[in-house]
Short mmCIF file of C-alpha atoms and ligand atoms in Angstrom, two decimals:
data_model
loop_
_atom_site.label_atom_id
_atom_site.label_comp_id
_atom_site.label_asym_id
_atom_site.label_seq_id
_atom_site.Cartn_x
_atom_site.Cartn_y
_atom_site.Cartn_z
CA UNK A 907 67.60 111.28 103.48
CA UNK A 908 65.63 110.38 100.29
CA UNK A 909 62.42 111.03 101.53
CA UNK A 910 63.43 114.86 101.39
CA UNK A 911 65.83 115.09 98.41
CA UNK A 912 63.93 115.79 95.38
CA UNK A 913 65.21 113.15 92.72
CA UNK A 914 67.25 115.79 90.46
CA UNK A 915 69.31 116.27 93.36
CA UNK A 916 72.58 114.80 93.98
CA UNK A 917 72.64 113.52 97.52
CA UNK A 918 76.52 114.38 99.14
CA UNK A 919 78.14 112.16 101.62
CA UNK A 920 81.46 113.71 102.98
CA UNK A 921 83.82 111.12 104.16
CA UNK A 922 86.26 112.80 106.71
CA UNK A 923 90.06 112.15 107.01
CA UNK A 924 93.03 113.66 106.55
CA UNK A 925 91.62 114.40 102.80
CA UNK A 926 88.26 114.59 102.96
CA UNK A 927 86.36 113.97 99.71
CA UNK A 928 82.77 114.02 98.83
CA UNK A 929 80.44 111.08 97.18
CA UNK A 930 77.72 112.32 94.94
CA UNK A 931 74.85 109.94 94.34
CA UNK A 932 72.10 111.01 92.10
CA UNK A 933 72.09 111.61 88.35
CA UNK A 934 73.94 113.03 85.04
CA UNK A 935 76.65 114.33 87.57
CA UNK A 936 79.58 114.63 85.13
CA UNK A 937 79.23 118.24 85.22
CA UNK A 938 80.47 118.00 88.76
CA UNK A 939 83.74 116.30 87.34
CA UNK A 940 85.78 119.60 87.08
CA UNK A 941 85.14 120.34 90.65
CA UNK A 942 86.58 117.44 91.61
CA UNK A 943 89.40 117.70 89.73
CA UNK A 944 90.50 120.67 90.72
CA UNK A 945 92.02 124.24 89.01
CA UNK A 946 95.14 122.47 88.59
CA UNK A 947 94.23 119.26 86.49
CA UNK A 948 95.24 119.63 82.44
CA UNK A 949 95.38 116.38 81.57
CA UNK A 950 92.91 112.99 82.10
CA UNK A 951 93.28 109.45 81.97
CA UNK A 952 90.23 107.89 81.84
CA UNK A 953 90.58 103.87 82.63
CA UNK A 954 87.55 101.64 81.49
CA UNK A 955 86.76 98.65 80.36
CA UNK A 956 86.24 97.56 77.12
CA UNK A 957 82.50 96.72 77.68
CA UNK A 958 82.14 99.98 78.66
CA UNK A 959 83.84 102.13 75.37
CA UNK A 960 80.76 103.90 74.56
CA UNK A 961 80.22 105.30 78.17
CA UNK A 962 83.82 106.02 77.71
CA UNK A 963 83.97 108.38 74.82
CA UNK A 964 81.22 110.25 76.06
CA UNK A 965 83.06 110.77 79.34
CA UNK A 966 86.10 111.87 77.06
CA UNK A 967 84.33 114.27 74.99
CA UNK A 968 82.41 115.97 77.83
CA UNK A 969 86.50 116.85 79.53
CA UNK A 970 87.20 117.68 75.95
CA UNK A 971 84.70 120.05 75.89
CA UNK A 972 85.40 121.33 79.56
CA UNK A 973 89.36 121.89 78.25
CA UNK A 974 91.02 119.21 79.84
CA UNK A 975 93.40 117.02 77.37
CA UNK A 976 91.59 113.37 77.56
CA UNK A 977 93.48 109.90 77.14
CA UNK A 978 91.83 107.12 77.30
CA UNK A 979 93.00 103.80 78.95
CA UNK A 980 90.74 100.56 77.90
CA UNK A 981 91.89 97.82 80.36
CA UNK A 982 90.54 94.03 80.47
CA UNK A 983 86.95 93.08 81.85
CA UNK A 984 86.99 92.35 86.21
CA UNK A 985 89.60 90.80 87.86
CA UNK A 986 91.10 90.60 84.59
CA UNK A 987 92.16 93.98 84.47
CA UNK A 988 93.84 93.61 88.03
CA UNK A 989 97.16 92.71 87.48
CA UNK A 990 100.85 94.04 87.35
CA UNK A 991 100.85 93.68 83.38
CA UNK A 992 97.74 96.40 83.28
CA UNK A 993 99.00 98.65 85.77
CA UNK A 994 102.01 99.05 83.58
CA UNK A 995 100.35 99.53 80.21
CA UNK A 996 98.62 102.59 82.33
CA UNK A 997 102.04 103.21 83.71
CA UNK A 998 103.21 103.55 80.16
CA UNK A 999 100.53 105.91 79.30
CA UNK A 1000 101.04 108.09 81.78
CA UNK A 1001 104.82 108.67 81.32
CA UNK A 1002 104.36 108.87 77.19
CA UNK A 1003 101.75 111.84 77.58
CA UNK A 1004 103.94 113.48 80.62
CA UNK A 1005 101.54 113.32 83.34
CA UNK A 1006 102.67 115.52 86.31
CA UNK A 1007 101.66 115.35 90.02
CA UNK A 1008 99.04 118.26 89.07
CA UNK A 1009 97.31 115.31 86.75
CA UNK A 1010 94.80 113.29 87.08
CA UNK A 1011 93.31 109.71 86.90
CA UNK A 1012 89.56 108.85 86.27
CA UNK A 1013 87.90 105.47 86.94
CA UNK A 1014 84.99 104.26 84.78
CA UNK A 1015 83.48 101.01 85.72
CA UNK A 1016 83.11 98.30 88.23
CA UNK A 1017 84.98 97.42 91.14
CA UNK A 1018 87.68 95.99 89.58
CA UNK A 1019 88.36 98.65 87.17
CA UNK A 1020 88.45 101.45 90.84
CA UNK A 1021 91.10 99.21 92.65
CA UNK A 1022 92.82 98.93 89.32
CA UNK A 1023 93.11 102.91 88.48
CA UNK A 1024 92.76 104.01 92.41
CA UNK A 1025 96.80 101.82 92.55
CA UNK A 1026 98.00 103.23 89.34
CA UNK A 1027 97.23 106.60 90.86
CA UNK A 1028 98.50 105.90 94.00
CA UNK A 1029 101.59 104.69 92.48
CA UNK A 1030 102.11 107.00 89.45
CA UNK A 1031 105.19 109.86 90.98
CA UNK A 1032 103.73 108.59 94.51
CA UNK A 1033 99.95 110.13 94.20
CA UNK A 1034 98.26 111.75 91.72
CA UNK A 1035 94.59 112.62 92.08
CA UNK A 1036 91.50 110.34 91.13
CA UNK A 1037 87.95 110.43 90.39
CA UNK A 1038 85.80 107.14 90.27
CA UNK A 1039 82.77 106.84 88.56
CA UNK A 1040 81.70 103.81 89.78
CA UNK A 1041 79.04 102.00 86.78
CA UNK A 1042 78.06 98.68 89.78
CA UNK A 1043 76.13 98.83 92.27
CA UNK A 1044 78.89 96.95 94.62
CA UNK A 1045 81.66 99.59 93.59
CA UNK A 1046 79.16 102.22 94.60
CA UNK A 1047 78.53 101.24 98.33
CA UNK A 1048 82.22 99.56 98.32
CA UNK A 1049 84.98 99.42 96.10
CA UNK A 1050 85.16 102.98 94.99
CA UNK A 1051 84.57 104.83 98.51
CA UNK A 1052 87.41 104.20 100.66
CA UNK A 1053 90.81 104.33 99.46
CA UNK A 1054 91.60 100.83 99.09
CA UNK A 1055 93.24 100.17 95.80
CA UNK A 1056 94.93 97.04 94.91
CA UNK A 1057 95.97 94.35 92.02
CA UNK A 1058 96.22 90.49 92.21
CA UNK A 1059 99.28 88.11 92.29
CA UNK A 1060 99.38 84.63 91.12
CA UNK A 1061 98.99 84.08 95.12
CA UNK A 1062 96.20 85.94 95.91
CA UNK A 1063 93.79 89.02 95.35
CA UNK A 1064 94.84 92.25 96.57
CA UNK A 1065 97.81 91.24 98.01
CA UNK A 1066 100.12 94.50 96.58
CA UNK A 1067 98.37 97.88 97.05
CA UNK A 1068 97.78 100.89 98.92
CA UNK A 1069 95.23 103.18 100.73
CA UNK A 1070 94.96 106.07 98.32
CA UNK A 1071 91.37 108.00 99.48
CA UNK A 1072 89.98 109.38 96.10
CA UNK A 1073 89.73 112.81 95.29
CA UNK A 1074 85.59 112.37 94.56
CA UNK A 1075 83.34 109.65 93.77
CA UNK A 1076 80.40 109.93 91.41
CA UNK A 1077 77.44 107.50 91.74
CA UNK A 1078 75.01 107.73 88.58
CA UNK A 1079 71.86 106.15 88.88
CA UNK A 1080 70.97 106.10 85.63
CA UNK A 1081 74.05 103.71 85.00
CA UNK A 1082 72.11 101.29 87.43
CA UNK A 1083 69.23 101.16 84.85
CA UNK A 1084 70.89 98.75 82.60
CA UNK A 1085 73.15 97.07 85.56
CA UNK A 1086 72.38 92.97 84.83
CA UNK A 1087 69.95 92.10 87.28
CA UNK A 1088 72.68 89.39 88.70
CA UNK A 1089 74.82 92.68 89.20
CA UNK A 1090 72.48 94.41 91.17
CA UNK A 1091 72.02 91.00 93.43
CA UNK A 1092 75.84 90.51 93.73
CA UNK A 1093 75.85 94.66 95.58
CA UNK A 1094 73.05 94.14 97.59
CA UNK A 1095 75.14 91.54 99.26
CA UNK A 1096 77.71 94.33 100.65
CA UNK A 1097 74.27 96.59 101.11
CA UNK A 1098 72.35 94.46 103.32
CA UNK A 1099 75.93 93.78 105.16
CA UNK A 1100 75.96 97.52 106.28
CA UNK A 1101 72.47 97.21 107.40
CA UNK A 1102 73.31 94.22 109.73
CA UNK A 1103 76.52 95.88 111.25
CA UNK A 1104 75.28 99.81 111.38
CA UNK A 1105 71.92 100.70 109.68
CA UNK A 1106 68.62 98.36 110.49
CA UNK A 1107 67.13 100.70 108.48
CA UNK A 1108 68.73 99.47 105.65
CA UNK A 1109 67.37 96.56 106.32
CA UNK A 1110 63.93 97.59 106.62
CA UNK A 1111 63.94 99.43 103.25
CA UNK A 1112 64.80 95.65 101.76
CA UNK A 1113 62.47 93.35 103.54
CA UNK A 1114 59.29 95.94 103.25
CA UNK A 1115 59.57 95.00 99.44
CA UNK A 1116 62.58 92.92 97.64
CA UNK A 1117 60.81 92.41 94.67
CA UNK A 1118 61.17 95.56 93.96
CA UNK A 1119 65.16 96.06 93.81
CA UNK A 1120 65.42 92.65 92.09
CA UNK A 1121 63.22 92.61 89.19
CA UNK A 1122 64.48 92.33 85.85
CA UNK A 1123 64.10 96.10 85.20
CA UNK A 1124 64.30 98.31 88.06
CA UNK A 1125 60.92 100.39 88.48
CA UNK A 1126 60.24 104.08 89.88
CA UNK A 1127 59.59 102.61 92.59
CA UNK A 1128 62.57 100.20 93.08
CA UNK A 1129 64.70 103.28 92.17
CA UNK A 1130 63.97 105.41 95.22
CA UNK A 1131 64.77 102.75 97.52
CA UNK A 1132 67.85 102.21 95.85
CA UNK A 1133 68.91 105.30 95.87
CA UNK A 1134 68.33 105.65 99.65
CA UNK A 1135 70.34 102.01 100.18
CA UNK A 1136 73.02 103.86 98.28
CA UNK A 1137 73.00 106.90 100.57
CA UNK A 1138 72.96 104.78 104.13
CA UNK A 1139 75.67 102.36 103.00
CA UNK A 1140 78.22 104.79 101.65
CA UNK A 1141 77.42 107.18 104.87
CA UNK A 1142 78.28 104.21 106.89
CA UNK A 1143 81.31 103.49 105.04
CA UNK A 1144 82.29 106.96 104.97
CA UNK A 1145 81.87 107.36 108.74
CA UNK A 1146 84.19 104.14 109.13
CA UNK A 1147 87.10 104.78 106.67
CA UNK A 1148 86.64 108.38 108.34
CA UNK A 1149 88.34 106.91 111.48
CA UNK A 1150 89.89 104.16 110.54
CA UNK A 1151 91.62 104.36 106.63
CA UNK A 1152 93.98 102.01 107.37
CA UNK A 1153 92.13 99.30 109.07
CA UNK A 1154 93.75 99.45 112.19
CA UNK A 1155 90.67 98.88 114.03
CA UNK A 1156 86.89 99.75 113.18
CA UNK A 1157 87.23 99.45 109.71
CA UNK A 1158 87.27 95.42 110.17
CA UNK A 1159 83.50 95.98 110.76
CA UNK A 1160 83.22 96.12 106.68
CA UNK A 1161 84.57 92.94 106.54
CA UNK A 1162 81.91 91.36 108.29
CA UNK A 1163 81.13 87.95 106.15
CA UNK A 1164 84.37 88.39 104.32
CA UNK A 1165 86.52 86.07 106.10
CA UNK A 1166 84.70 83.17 104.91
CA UNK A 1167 83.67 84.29 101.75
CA UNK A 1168 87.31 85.04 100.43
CA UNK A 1169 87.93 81.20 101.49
CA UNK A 1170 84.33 80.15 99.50
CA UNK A 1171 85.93 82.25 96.48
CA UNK A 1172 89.61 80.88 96.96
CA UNK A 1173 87.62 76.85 96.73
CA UNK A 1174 85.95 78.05 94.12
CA UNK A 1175 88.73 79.28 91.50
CA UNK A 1176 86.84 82.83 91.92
CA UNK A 1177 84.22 81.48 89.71
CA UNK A 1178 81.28 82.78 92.35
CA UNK A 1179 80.37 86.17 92.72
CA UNK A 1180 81.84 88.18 95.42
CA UNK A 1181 78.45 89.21 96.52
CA UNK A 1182 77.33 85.20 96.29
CA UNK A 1183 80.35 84.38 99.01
CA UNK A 1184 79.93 87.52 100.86
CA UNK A 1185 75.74 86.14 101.60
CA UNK A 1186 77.33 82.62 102.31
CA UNK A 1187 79.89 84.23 104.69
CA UNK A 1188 77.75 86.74 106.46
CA UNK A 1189 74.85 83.05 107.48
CA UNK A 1190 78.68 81.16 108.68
CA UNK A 1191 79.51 84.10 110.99
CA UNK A 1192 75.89 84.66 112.59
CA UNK A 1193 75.95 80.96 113.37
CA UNK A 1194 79.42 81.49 114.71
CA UNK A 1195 78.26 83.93 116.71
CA UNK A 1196 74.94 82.35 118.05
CA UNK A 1197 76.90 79.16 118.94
CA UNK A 1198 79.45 81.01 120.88
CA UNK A 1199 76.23 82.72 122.85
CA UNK A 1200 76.60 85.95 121.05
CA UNK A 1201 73.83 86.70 118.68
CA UNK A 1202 70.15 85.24 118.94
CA UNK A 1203 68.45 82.54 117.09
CA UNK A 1204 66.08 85.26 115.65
CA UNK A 1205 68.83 87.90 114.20
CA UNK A 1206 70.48 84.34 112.34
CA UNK A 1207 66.88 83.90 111.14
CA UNK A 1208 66.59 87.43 109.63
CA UNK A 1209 70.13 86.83 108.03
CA UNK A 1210 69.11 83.44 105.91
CA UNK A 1211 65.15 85.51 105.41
CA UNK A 1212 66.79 89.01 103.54
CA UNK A 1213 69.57 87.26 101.96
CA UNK A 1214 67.17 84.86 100.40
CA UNK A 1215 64.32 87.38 99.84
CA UNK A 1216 66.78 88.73 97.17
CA UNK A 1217 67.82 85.97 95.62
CA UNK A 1218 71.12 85.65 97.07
CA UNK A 1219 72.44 82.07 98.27
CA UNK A 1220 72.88 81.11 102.05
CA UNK A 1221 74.94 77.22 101.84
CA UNK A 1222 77.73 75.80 100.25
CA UNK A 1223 78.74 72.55 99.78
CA UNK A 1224 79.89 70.38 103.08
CA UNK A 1225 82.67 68.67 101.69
CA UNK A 1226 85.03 71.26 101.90
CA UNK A 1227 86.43 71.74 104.95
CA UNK A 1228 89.99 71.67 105.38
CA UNK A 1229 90.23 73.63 102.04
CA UNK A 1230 88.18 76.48 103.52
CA UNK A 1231 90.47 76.26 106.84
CA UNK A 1232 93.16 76.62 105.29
CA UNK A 1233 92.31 79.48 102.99
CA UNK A 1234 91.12 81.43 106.30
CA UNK A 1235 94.10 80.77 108.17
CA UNK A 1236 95.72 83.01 105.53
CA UNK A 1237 93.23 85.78 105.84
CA UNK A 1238 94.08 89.15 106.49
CA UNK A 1239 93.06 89.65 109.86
CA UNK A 1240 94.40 86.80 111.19
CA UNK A 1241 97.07 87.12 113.69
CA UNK A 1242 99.67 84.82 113.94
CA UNK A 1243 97.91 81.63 114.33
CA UNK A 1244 94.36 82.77 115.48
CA UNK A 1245 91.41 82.75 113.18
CA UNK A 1246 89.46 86.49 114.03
CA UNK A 1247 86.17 86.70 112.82
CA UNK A 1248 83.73 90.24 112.91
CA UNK A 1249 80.72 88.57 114.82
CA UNK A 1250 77.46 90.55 115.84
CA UNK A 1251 76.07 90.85 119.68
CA UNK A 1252 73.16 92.32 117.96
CA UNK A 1253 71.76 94.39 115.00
CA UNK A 1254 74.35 97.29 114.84
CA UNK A 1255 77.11 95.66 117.41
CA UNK A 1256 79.69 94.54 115.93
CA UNK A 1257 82.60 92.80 118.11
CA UNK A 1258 85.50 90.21 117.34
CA UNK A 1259 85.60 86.50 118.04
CA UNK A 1260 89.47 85.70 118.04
CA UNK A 1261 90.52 82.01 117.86
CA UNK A 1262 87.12 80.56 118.30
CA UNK A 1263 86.95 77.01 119.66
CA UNK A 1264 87.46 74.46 116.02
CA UNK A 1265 84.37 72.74 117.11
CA UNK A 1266 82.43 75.90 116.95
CA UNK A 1267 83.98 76.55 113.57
CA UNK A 1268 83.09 73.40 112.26
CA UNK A 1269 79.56 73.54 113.74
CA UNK A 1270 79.07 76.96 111.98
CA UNK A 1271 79.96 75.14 109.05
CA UNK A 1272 77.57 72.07 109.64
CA UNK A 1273 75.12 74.64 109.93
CA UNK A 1274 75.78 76.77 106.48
CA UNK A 1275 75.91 73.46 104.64
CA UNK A 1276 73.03 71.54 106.23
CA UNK A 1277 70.89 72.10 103.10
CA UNK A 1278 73.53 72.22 100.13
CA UNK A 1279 73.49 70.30 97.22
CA UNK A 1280 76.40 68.04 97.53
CA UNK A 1281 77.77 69.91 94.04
CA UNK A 1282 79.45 73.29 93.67
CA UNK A 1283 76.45 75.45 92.73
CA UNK A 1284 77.25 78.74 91.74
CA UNK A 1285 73.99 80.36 92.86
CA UNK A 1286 73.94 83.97 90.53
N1 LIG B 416 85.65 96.39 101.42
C1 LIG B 416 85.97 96.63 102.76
C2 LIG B 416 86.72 97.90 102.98
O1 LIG B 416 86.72 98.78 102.13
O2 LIG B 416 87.34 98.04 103.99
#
């Protein structure tokens, strides 16, 4: 991939499905915005955060300029901005300025801000078009590639939404310049996830250097294997959702680590990272998985070695138990009273361990919490 594509050009993933879409990943790709838009767009909401203004009004002037009338939509920072109140201020915007079904929606920002816009445009007169330009290195390889959209309830994240595949996704590098380092460590959570379920490579790229994609500043160097991280995990994603949009089936695989991580963030008030409990969750499963004679001591090994090498925690606290139970047992994929995990047989095999026995569970757990601090530590 990289290797061969010269760093002015933008890389294209298609992701297949009943409407196909391309990601672009390289850089200063807003030119490719009309494209994706199609003949028929007139008018533009662009939906951003506040932090994010700036970026904002140069996106505006630059549809301006390619005649398209521009709105803007400035919605609360992260999970903030996901709620029923915000998708009807956008809601409101939308119906003042007449938006038609030939409209369209654009997402600026982070993950939160693509699951917020991706609903209202899966919502606004059933489907209108969108275009995310995701500005995190986690919406990049996940939240904006895929057609999950979604808002929070005062019982739970993403609990009212819909699968609404976007019209085109634009990855710009350059944004990833001035990501927080933190930011950049919460993504390569979901990044080195895709290596352990589909791409070793990915892995690879990672443990031949992690200094480099974790410095403060992100060097030449650090860049190009970015970039190439970038590629492999949204062409793995895009090959899944390709199959599978609706998660009847393969697209559990992405979920690998999540299980236990949405229970770590439930404990924890969502005060950790996604990417923090997604590292924690990934270590719980491979244990899962060697104790039930699945994976071998060596692949666990390699999960606690990358996800450290990067900075990203492996514990949590061992006096949580019967919290974290219970905030599985109301996990998506569980079935009726059976816990399902995605466990690995190996590097690339992915498989699912339904209603393991509790004393496995609980081992697992022993295991992820062996070297804790007693405290909640919120580790990025
Ligand atoms: N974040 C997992 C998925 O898109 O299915």
């Amino acid at each position: 991939m990289s290797e061969t594509t010269p760093p002015s050009t933008p890389t294209s993933v298609h992701v297949p499905g009943d409407r196909p879409y391309e990601v672009l990943i390289g850089s200063h790709l807003l030119g490719e915005l009309p494209r994706l838009l199609g003949d028929r767009t007139r008018r533009v909401l662009l939906i951003h955060p506040g932090a994010l203004a700036t970026s904002a009004e140069a996106v505006r002037e630059d549809l301006v300029a390619q005649g398209y009338e521009t709105l803007l939509a400035e919605i609360p920072e992260a999970e903030e901005a996901k709620t029923a109140q915000v998708a009807a201020f956008c809601w409101q915007v939308l119906g003042q300025a007449d938006f038609t079904r030939s409209d369209a929606i654009v997402s600026l920002g982070g993950g939160a801000t693509t699951d917020l816009a991706g609903f209202v445009a899966a919502t606004w007169l059933r489907g209108i078009k969108v275009v995310h330009i995701p500005t995190t290195l986690l919406a990049m390889v996940d939240a904006a590639v895929g057609g999950k959209t979604g808002i929070n309830t005062a019982e739970g994240k993403n609990l009212v939404g819909a699968f609404h595949p976007p019209a085109g996704v634009l990855c710009d590098l350059e944004t990833l310049d001035s990501l927080p380092r933190h930011d950049r460590t919460a993504g390569l959570a979901e990044v080195i996830k895709t290596g352990f379920i589909a791409d070793e490579r990915i892995l690879n790229l990672i443990e031949a250097d992690p200094t480099a994609l974790t410095g403060e500043t992100l060097e030449p160097a650090g860049r190009a294997v970015l970039r190439e991280l970038i590629e492999r995990s949204v062409a793995v994603k895009a090959r899944v959702v390709g199959q599978d949009l609706r998660e009847a089936d393969l697209r559990e695989i992405l979920n690998y680590g999540h299980t236990f991580a949405h229970a770590i963030e439930h404990v924890e008030r969502y005060s950790w990272r996604h990417g923090a409990a997604v590292s924690v969750g990934m270590v719980f499963v491979a244990e899962l998985a060697r104790l039930s004679g699945r994976l071998s001591e060596d692949v666990v090994d390699r999960h606690r070695a990358i996800l450290t090498s990067v900075g990203l925690p492996v514990t949590y606290r061992g006096d949580r138990w019967e919290q974290l139970l219970s905030a599985m047992r109301r996990d998506k994929k569980t079935r009726g009273d059976l816990l399902r995990f995605v466990v690995l047989e190996g590097i690339g095999r992915p498989t699912r361990l339904e209603g393991p026995d509790p004393t496995l569970l609980v081992a697992a757990y022993a295991e992820v919490s062996r070297e804790a601090p007693s405290g909640t530590a919120i580790s990025l």
